[in-house]
XYZ file of C-alpha atoms in Angstrom:
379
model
C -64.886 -11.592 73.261
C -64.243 -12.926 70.149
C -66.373 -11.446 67.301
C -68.765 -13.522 65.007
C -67.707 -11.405 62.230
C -65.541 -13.061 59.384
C -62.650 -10.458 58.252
C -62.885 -9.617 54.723
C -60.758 -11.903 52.473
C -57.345 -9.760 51.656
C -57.736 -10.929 48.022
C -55.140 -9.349 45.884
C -56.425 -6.309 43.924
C -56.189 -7.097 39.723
C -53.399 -5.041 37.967
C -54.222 -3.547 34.864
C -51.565 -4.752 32.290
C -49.695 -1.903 31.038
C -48.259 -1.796 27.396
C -45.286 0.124 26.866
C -45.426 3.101 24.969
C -42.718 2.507 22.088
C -40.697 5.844 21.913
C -39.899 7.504 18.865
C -37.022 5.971 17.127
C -34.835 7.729 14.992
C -35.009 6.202 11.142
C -31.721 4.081 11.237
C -28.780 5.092 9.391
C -29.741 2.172 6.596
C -32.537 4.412 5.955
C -31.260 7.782 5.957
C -30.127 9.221 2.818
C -26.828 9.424 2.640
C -24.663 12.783 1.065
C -21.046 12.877 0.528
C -19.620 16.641 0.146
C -16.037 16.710 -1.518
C -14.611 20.004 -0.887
C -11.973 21.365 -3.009
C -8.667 21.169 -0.765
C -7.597 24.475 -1.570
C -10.942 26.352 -0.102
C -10.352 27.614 3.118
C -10.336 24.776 6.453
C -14.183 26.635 7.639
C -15.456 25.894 4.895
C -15.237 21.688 5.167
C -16.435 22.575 8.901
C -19.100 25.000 7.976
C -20.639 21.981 5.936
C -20.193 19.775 8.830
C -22.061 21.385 11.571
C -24.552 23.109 9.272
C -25.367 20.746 6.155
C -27.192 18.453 7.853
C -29.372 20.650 9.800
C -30.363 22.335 6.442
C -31.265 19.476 5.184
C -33.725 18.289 8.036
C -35.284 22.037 7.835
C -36.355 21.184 4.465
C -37.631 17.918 4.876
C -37.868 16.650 8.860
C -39.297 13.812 8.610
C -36.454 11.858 6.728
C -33.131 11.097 8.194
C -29.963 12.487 6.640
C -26.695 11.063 6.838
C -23.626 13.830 5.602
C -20.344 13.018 5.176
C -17.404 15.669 4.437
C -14.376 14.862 2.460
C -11.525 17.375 1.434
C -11.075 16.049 -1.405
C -10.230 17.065 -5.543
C -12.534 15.319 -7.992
C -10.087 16.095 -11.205
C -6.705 17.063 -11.356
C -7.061 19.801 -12.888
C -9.627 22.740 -14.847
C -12.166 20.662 -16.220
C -15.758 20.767 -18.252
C -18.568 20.838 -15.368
C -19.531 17.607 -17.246
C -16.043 15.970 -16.118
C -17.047 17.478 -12.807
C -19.804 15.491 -12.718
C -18.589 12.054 -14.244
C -15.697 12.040 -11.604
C -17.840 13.180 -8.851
C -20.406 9.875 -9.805
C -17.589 7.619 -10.332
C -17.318 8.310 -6.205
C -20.939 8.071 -5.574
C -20.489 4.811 -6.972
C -17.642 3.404 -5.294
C -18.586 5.079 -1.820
C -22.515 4.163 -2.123
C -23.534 7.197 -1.489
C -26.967 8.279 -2.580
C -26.267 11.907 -3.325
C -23.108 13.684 -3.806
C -22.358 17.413 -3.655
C -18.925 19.107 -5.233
C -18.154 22.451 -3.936
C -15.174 23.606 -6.104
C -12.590 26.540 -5.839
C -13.350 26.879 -9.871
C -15.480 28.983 -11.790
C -18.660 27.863 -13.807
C -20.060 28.533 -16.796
C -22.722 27.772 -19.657
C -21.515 29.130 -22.662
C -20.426 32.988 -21.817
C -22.826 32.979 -18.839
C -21.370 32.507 -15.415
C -23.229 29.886 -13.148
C -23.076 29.699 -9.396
C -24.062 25.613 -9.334
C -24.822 23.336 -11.757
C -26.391 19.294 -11.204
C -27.671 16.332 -13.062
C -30.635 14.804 -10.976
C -30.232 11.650 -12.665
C -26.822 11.317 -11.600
C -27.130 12.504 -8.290
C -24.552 15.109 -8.316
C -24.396 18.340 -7.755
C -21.441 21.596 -8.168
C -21.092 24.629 -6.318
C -18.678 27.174 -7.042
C -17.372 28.784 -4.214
C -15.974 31.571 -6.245
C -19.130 32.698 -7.652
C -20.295 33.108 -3.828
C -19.081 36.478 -3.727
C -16.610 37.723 -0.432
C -19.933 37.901 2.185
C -21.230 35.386 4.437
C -19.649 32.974 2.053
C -19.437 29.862 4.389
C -23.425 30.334 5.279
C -23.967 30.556 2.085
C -22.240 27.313 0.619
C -24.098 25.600 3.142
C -27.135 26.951 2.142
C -26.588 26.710 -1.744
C -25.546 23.499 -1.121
C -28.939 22.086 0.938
C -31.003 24.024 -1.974
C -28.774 21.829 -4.481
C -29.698 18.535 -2.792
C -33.178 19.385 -2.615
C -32.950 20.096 -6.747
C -31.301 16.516 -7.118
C -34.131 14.577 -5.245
C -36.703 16.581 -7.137
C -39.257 16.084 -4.290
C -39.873 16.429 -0.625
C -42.168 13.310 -0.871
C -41.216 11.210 2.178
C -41.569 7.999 0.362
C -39.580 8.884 -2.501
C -36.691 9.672 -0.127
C -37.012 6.079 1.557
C -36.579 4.943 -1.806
C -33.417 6.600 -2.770
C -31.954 5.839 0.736
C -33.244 2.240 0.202
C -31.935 -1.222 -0.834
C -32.993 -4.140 -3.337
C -31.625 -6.860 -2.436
C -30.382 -9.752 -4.875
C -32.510 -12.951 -4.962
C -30.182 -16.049 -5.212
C -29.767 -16.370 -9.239
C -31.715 -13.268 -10.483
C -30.926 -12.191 -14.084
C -29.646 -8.731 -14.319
C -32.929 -7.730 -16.162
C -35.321 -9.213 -13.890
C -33.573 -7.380 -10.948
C -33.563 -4.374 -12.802
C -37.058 -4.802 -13.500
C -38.114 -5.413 -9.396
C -35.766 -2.171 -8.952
C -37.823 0.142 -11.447
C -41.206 -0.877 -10.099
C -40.207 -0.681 -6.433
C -39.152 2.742 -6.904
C -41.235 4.377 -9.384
C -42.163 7.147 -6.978
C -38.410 8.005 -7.288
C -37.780 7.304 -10.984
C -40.714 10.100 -11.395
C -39.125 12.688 -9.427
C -35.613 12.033 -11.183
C -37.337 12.447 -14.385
C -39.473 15.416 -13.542
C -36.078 17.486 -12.055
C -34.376 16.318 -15.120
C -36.180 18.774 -17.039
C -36.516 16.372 -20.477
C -38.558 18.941 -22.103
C -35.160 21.207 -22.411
C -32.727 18.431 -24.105
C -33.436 19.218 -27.588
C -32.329 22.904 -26.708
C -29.139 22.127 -25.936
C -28.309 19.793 -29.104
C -28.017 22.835 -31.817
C -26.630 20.342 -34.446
C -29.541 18.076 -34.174
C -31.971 20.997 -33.899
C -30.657 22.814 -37.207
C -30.365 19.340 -39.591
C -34.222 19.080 -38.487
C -35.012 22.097 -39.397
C -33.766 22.135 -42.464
C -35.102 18.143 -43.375
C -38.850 19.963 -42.346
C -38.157 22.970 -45.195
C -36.713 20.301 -47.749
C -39.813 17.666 -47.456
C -42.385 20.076 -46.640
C -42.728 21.428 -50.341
C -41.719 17.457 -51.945
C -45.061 17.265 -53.336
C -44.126 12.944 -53.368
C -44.202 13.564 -49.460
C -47.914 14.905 -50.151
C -49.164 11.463 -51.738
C -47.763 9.566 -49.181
C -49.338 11.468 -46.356
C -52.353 11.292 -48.194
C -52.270 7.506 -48.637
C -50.883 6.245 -45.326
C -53.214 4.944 -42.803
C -52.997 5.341 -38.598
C -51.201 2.190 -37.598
C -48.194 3.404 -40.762
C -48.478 6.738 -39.238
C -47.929 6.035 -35.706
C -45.406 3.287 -36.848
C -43.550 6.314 -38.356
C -43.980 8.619 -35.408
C -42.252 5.854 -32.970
C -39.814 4.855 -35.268
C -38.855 8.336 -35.544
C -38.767 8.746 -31.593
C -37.027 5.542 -31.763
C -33.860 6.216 -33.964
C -33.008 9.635 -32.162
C -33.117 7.987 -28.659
C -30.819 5.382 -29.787
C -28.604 7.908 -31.370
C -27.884 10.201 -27.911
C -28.136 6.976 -25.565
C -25.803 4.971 -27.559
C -24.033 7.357 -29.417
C -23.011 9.114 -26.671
C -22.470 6.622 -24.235
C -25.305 7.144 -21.909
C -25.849 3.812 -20.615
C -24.200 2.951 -17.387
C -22.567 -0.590 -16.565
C -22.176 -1.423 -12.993
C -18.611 -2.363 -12.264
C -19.861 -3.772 -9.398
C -22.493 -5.928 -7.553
C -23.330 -3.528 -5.111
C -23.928 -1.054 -8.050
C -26.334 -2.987 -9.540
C -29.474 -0.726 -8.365
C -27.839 2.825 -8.543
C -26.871 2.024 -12.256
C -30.535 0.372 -12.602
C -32.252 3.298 -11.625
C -30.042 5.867 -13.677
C -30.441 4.046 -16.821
C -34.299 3.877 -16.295
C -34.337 7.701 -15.709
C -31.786 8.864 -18.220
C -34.032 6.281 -21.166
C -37.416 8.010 -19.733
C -35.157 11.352 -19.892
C -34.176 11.603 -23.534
C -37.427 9.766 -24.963
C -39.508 12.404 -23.297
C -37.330 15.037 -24.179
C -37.125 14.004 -27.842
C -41.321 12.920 -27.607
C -40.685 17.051 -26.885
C -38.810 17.697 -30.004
C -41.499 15.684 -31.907
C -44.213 17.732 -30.948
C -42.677 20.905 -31.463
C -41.885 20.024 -35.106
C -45.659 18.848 -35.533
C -46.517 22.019 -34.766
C -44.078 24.100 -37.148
C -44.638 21.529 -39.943
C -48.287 22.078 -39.351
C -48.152 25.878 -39.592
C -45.561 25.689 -42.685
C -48.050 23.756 -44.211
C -50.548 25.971 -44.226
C -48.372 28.969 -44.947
C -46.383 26.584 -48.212
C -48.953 24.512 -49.473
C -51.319 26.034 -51.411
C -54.920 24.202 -51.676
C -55.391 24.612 -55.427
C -52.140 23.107 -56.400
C -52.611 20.449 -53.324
C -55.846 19.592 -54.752
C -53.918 18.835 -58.106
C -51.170 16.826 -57.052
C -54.317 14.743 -54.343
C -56.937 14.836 -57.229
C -59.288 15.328 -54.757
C -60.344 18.540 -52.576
C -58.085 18.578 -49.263
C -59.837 18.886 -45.810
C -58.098 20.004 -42.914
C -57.167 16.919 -42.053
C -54.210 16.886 -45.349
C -52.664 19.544 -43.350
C -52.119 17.242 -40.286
C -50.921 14.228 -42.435
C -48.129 16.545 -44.183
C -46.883 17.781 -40.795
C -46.974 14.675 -39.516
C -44.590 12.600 -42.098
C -42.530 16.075 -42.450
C -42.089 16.290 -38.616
C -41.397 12.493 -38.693
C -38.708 12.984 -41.241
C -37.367 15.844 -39.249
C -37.060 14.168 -36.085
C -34.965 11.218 -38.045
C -33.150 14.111 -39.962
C -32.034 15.091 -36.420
C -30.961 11.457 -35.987
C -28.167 12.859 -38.160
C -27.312 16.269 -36.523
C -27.288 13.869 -32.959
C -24.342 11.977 -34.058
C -22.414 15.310 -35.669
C -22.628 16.552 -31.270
C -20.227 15.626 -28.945
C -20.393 13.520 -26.241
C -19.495 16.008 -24.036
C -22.802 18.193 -25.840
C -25.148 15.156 -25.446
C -24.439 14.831 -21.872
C -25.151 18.257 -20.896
C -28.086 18.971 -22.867
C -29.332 15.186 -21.180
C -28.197 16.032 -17.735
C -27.505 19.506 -16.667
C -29.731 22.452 -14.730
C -27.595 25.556 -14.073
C -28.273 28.416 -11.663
C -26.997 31.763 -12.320
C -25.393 34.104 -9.416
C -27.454 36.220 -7.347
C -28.026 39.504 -7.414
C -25.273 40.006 -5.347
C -22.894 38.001 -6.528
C -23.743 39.419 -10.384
C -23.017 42.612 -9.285
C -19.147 41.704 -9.358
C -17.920 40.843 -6.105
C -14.441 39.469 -6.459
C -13.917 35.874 -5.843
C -12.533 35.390 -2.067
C -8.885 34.313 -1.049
């Protein structure tokens, strides 16, 4: 018998929408920071492959969560024995041409600083690091070169700041018609996070330390104008705005003297250069004026103690006509260390270029223990 009963509808039962999960996506090789390695041709074959296998994974143990991209290249960057500075000029000239953003020497030639022997030497600003392999010692020297050469690249960057490293594996592009200054510009404040950490590994405070000639014609001006009891009126009239018009200028004149002088300033050769050279020239300016802001300073601060030590207050209050506070004291230091830092103006242009560059760009390492100890270079 048929049943009064109406069979539930068979309506169809609602599907949640499902949104895909998006997997984890490797940063893409336009964002990874790229190393080149040129590896002296003469080193032994596991060494290239060493650095092959093992660079990169260095690399990611230090910082994870940026890509790296390393590429391997037996290759010589001079033809011959050269300066560590020549090193490092060739080795930049092929940054530059091969757009990397970091590239690491490891040379079959010893280094040194004076009569100290260094086991790697860099120049954060350009990017560009050496290793010698000799100075490595005869154990585990493959593990080691990779190693060194991983703590190297982290020295160069200057920072394990994640966005920092997306800016130095970045790109700016062009607008249609930009001036060279106003790209420049848009390339220093999109990457200040960078510049900072190029500046900061730079070490500017130890530039004046490596320029002796500079450092001994200031010393000397500071003796000579300290006791010029003409210097003494002058400090005594001058006002603020003079004195900090003096302090800058002062700044000024060496920083134009080491940039220009010794041929600091990069020129792009071409287009695709155009940020690279942007951001060195930004870093190696903010380089030298902090590092001769340094030498300033310091030469306040021994013109201020000379003063006391030189200038007595009975014959100061003669030549013033008035009773000196404490406050004469800082006036004379600060015209005599003004003079001084102009007087090393002078000693600046007696250096070489070859002087200039390292004192502006070079950190050295010594060996380690081990390797101090006099293990023979390997063959």
């Amino acid at each position: 018998m048929p049943s009064d009963e109406t069979p539930p509808s068979s309506s169809p039962v609602p599907t949640v929408p499902t949104v895909p999960i998006a997997p984890t996506v490797p940063i893409a090789v336009s964002d990874a920071v790229h190393v080149g390695v040129l590896v002296a041709p003469r080193l032994p074959a596991g060494v290239r492959s060493e650095v092959e296998t093992g660079l990169e994974a260095a690399l990611r143990e230090r910082v994870g969560d940026v890509a790296w991209r390393v590429t391997v290249l037996s290759e010589a960057v001079t033809a011959g024995p050269s300066e560590s500075v020549e090193v490092m000029d060739a080795a930049r000239h092929v940054l530059l041409e091969r757009d990397w953003d970091l590239v690491l020497v490891v040379t079959d030639l010893p280094l040194t600083e004076g009569r100290r022997a260094v086991v790697s030497t860099c120049s954060p600003v350009h990017g560009v690091g050496v290793v010698s392999f000799p100075a490595l010692g005869t154990v585990h020297t493959r593990a080691r070169t990779t190693t060194l050469l991983a703590q190297v690249a982290m020295t160069l960057v200057g920072t394990d700041d994640r966005d920092s490293l997306r800016q130095l594996a970045g790109d700016t592009p062009e607008g249609e018609g930009e001036s060279a200054v106003r790209y420049a510009a848009r390339v220093i404040g999109g990457n200040v996070g960078l510049l900072l950490a190029m500046v900061r590994a730079n070490r500017p405070w130890r530039l004046a330390i490596g320029l002796s000639r500079a450092l001994s014609v200031a010393g000397a001006t500071a003796i000579l104008t300290l006791v010029t009891t003409d210097l003494w009126l002058l400090a005594d009239a001058y006002g603020i705005a003079r004195f900090a018009l003096l302090g800058a200028g002062s700044i000024l004149a060496v920083t134009l003297t080491l940039v220009l002088g010794a041929g600091l300033w990069e020129r792009p050769r071409t287009r695709r250069q155009r940020r690279q050279v942007s951001l060195f020239n930004a870093a190696t300016l903010a380089t030298v004026v902090l590092g001769v802001a340094a030498l300033f300073l310091a030469l306040l601060v021994v013109s201020w103690l000379g003063a006391l030590l030189l200038v007595d207050s009975s014959v100061l209050r003669q030549v013033l006509g008035h009773q000196p506070g404490a406050a004469a004291y800082v006036r004379i230091a600060w015209v005599t260390a003004c003079l001084a830092t102009t007087g090393g103006a002078l000693g600046a242009g007696l250096e070489t270029d070859a002087a200039v560059r390292a004192a502006a760009y070079t950190t050295s390492d010594a060996p380690d223990t081990e390797t101090a100890e006099g293990s023979s270079p390997p063959r």
